[in-house]
Tab-separated table of C-alpha atoms in Angstrom:
chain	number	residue	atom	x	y	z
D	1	UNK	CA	22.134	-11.974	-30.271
D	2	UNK	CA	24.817	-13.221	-27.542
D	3	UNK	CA	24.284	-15.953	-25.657
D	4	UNK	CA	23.824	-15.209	-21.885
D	5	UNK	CA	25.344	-17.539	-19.412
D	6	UNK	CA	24.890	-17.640	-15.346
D	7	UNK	CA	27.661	-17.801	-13.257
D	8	UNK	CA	27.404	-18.854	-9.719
D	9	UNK	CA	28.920	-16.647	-7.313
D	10	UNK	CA	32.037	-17.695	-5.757
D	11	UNK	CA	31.175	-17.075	-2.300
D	12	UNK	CA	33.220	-15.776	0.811
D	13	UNK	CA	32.273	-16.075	4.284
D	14	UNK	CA	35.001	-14.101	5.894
D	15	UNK	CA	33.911	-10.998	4.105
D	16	UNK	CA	30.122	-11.579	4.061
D	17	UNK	CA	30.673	-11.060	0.265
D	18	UNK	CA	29.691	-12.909	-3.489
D	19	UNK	CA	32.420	-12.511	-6.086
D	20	UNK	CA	33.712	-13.329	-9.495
D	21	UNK	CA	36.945	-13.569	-11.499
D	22	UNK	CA	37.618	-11.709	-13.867
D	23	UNK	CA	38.711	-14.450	-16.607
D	24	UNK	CA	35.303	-16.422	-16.272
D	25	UNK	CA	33.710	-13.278	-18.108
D	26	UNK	CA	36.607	-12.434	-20.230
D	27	UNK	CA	36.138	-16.260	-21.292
D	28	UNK	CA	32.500	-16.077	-22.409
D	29	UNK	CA	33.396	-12.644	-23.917
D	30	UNK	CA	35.817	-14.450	-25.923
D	31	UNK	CA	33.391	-17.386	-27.766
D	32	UNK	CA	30.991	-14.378	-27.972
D	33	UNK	CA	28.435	-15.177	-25.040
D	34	UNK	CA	27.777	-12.396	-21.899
D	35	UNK	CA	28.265	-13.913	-18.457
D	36	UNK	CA	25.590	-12.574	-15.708
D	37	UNK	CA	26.710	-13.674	-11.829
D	38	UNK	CA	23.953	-14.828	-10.334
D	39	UNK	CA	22.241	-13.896	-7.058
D	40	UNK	CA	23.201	-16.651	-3.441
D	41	UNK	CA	19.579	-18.329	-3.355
D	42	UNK	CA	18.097	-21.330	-2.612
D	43	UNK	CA	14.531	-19.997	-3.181
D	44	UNK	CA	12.587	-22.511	-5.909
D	45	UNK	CA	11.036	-19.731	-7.970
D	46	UNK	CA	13.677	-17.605	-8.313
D	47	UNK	CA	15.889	-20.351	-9.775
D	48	UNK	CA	13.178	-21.286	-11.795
D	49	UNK	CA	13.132	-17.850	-13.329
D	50	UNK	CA	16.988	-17.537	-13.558
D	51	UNK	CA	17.345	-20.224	-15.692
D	52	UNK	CA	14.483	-19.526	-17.664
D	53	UNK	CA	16.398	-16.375	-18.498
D	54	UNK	CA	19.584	-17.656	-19.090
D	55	UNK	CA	21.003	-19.715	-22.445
D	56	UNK	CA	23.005	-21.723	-20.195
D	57	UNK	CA	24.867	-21.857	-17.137
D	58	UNK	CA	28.822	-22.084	-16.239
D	59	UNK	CA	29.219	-24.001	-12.528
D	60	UNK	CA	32.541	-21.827	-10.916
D	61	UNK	CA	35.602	-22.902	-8.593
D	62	UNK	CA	35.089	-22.361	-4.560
D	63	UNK	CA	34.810	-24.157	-1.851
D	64	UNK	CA	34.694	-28.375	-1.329
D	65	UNK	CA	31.151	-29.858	-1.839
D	66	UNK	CA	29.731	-31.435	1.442
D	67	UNK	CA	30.323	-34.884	1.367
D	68	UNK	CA	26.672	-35.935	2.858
D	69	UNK	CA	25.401	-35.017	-0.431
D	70	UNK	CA	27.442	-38.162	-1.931
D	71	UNK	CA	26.327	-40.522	1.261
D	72	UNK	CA	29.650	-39.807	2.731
D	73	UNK	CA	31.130	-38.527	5.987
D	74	UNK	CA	32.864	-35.356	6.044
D	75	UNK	CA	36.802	-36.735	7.103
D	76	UNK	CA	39.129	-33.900	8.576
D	77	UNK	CA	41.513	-33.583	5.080
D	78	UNK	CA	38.414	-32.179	3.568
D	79	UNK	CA	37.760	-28.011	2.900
D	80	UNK	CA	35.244	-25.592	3.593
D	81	UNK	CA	31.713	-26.422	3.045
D	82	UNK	CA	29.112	-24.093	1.563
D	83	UNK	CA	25.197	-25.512	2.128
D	84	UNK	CA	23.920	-22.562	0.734
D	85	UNK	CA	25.507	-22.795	-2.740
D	86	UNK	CA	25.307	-26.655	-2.837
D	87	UNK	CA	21.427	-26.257	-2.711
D	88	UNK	CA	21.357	-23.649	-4.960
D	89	UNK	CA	23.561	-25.094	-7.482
D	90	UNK	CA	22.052	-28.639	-7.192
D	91	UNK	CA	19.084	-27.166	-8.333
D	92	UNK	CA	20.182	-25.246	-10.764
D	93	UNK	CA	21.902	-27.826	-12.359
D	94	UNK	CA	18.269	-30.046	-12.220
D	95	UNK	CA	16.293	-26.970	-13.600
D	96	UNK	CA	18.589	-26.810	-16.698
D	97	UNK	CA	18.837	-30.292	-17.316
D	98	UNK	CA	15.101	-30.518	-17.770
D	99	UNK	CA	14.968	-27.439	-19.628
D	100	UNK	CA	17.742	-28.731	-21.820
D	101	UNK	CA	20.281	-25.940	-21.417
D	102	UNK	CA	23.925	-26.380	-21.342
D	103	UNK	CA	25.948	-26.724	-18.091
D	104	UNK	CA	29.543	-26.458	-17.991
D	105	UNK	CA	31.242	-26.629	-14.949
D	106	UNK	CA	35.205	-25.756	-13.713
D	107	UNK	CA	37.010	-27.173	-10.276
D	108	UNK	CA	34.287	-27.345	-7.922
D	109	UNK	CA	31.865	-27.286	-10.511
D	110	UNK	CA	32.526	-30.311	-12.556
D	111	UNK	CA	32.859	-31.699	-9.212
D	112	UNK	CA	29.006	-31.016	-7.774
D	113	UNK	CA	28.068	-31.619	-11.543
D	114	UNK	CA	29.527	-34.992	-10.664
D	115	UNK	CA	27.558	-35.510	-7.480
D	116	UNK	CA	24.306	-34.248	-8.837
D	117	UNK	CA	24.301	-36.858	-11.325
D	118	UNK	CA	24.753	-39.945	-9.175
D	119	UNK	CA	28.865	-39.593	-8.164
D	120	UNK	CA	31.543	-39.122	-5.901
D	121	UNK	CA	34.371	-37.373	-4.846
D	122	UNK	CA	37.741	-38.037	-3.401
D	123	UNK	CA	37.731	-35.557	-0.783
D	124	UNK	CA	41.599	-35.067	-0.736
D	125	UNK	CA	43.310	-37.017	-3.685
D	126	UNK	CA	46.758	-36.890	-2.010
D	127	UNK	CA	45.135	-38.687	1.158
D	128	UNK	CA	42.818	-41.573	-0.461
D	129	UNK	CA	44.678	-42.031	-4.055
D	130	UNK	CA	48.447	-41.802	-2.872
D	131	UNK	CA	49.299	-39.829	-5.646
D	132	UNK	CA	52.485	-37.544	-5.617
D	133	UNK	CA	51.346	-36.193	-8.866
D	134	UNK	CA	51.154	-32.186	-8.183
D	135	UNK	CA	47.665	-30.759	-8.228
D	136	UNK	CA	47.552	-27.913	-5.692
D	137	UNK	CA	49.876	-25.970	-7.346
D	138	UNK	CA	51.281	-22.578	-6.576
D	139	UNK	CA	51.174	-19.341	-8.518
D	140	UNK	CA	51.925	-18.529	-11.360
D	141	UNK	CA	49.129	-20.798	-12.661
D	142	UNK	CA	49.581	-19.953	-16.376
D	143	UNK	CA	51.996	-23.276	-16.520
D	144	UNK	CA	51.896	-27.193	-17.022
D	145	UNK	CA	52.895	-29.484	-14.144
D	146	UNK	CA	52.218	-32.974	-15.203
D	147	UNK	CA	50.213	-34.588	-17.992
D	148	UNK	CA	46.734	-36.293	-18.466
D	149	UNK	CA	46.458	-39.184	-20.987
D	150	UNK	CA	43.276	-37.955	-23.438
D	151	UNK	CA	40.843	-40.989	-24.040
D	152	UNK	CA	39.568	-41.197	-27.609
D	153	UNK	CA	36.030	-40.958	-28.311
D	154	UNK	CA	35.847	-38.211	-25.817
D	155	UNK	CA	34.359	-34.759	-25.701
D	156	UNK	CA	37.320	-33.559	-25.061
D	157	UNK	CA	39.495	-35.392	-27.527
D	158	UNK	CA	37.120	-33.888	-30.113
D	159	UNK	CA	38.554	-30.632	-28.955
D	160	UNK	CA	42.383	-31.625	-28.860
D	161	UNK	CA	42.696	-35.282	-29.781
D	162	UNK	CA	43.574	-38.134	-27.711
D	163	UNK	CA	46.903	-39.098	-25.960
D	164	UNK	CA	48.887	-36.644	-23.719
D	165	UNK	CA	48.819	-33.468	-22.667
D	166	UNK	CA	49.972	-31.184	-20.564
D	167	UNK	CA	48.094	-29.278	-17.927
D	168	UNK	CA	48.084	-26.819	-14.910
D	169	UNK	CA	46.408	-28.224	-11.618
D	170	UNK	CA	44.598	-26.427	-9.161
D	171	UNK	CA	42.017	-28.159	-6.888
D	172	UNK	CA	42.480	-31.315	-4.579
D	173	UNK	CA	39.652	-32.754	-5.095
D	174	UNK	CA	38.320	-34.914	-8.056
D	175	UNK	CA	35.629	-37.414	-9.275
D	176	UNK	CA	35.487	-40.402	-7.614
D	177	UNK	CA	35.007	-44.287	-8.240
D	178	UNK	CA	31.603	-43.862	-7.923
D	179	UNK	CA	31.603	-40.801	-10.808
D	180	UNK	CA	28.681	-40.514	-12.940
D	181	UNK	CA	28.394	-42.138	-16.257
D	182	UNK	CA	25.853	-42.226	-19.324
D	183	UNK	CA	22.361	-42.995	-18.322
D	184	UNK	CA	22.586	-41.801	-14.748
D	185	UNK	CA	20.347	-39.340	-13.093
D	186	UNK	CA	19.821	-36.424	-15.616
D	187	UNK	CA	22.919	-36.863	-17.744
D	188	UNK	CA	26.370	-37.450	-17.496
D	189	UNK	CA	29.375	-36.330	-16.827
D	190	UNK	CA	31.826	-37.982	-19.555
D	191	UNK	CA	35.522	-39.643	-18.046
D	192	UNK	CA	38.089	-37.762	-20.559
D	193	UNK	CA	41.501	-38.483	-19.243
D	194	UNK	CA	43.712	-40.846	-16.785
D	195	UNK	CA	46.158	-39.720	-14.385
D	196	UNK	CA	48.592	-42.239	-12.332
D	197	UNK	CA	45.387	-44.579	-13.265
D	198	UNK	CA	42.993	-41.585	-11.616
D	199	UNK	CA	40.160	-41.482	-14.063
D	200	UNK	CA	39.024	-37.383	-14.110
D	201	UNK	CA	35.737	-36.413	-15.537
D	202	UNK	CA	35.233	-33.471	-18.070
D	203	UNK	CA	32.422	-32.638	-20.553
D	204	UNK	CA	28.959	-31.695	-20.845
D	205	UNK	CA	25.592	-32.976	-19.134
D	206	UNK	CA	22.550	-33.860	-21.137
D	207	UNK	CA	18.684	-34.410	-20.906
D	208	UNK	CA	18.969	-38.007	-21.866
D	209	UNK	CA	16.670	-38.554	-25.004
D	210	UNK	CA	17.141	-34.215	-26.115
D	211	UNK	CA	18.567	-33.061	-28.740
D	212	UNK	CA	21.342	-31.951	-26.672
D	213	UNK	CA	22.415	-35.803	-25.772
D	214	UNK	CA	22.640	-35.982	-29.795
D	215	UNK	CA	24.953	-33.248	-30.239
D	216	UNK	CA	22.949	-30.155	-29.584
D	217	UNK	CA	25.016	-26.919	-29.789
D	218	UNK	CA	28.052	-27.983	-30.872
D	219	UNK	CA	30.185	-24.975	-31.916
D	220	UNK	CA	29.411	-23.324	-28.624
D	221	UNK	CA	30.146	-26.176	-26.893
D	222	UNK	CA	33.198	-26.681	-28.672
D	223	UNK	CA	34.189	-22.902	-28.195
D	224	UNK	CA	32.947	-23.007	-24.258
D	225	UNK	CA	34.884	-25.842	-23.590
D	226	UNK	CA	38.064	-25.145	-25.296
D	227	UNK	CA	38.880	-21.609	-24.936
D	228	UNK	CA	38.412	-19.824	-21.522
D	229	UNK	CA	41.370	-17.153	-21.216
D	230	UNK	CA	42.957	-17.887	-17.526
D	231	UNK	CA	40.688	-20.685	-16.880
D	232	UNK	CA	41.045	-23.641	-19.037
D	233	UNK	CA	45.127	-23.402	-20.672
């Protein structure tokens, strides 16, 4: 049987609407999992029951993740907030956690994975890092613009070894100083790669003492993490 995965809606205010690219479900199509978008709630029981239903769940892009929830003011170089769907997915991400279920999170994802787990954010990385590296790049988005530096021992350099590689870049925000690390809150989010001395987070969260903190599902992981059509290059 498939693995199903929840997706949390990519929300838009202008247009009162919930929505979903296509290449997030052609990506879980691809490592043989179904994704399901998930209902905009912040009700307890019903995310209770969502991820009860769900194998695991895949944190989307959007908008910026209010700074309060990282003890921070909210400076003017920083996006669109979204209180609805940073309650929603903060729970979310708790509920799996203690259910042991795999979260993976992209762009803003990773980034409220981050926060949930004890980090930071850099609210605008141009603006508090210096950095002229480009990260808010334009279409078409199936390119490289500048490299990351792949730390060994890493999830990710499990996936395509450590040392350079090249990479598209679309978000302007990223983990912080303050990012989470092994042993914090309900897991971790593992650093993976340097940029211009920027360390960025990827990887997977764990239960700390689960079987998922020892390795857990490995070949999906693998698969989830390193082959998302249009998402992940």
């Amino acid at each position: 049987m498939k693995l199903l995965i929840g997706l949390t809606p990519i929300v838009d205010a202008g247009r009162d609407s919930l929505w979903m690219l296509p290449g997030y479900m052609q990506g879980l199509e691809a490592v043989g999992g179904i994704g399901m978008m998930l209902p905009l709630t912040d009700d307890a029981a019903m995310l209770k029951d969502l991820v009860d239903r769900v194998d695991g769940l895949l944190l989307t892009g959007g908008n910026d993740v209010a700074p309060v929830l990282y003890g921070e003011t909210k400076e003017t170089f920083c996006g669109e907030n979204d209180p609805w769907r940073d309650r929603m997915e903060a729970r979310l991400i708790e509920l799996a956690l203690q259910a042991d279920k795999p979260v993976f999170g992209i762009c803003r994802g990773l980034q409220i994975l981050n926060v949930v787990l004890g980090g930071t954010l850099y609210q605008d990385l141009k603006t508090q890092t210096g950095t002229e590296i480009t990260h808010s790049m334009d279409k078409p988005y199936d390119r490289t613009v500048h490299e990351v530096n792949i730390l060994p021992d890493t999830p990710l350099a499990a996936l395509y070894g450590p040392g350079p590689l090249a990479v598209n870049s679309r978000h302007h925000q990223g983990a912080g100083s303050g990012a989470a690390c092994p042993g914090s809150g309900f897991g971790w989010v593992g650093r993976s790669c340097l940029l211009a001395g920027i360390p960025f987070r990827t990887g997977r969260a764990v239960a700390p003492g689960t079987s998922l903190a020892g390795g857990g599902k490995p070949k999906f992981a693998a698969q989830f993490c390193g082959r998302l059509p249009g998402i992940i290059k």
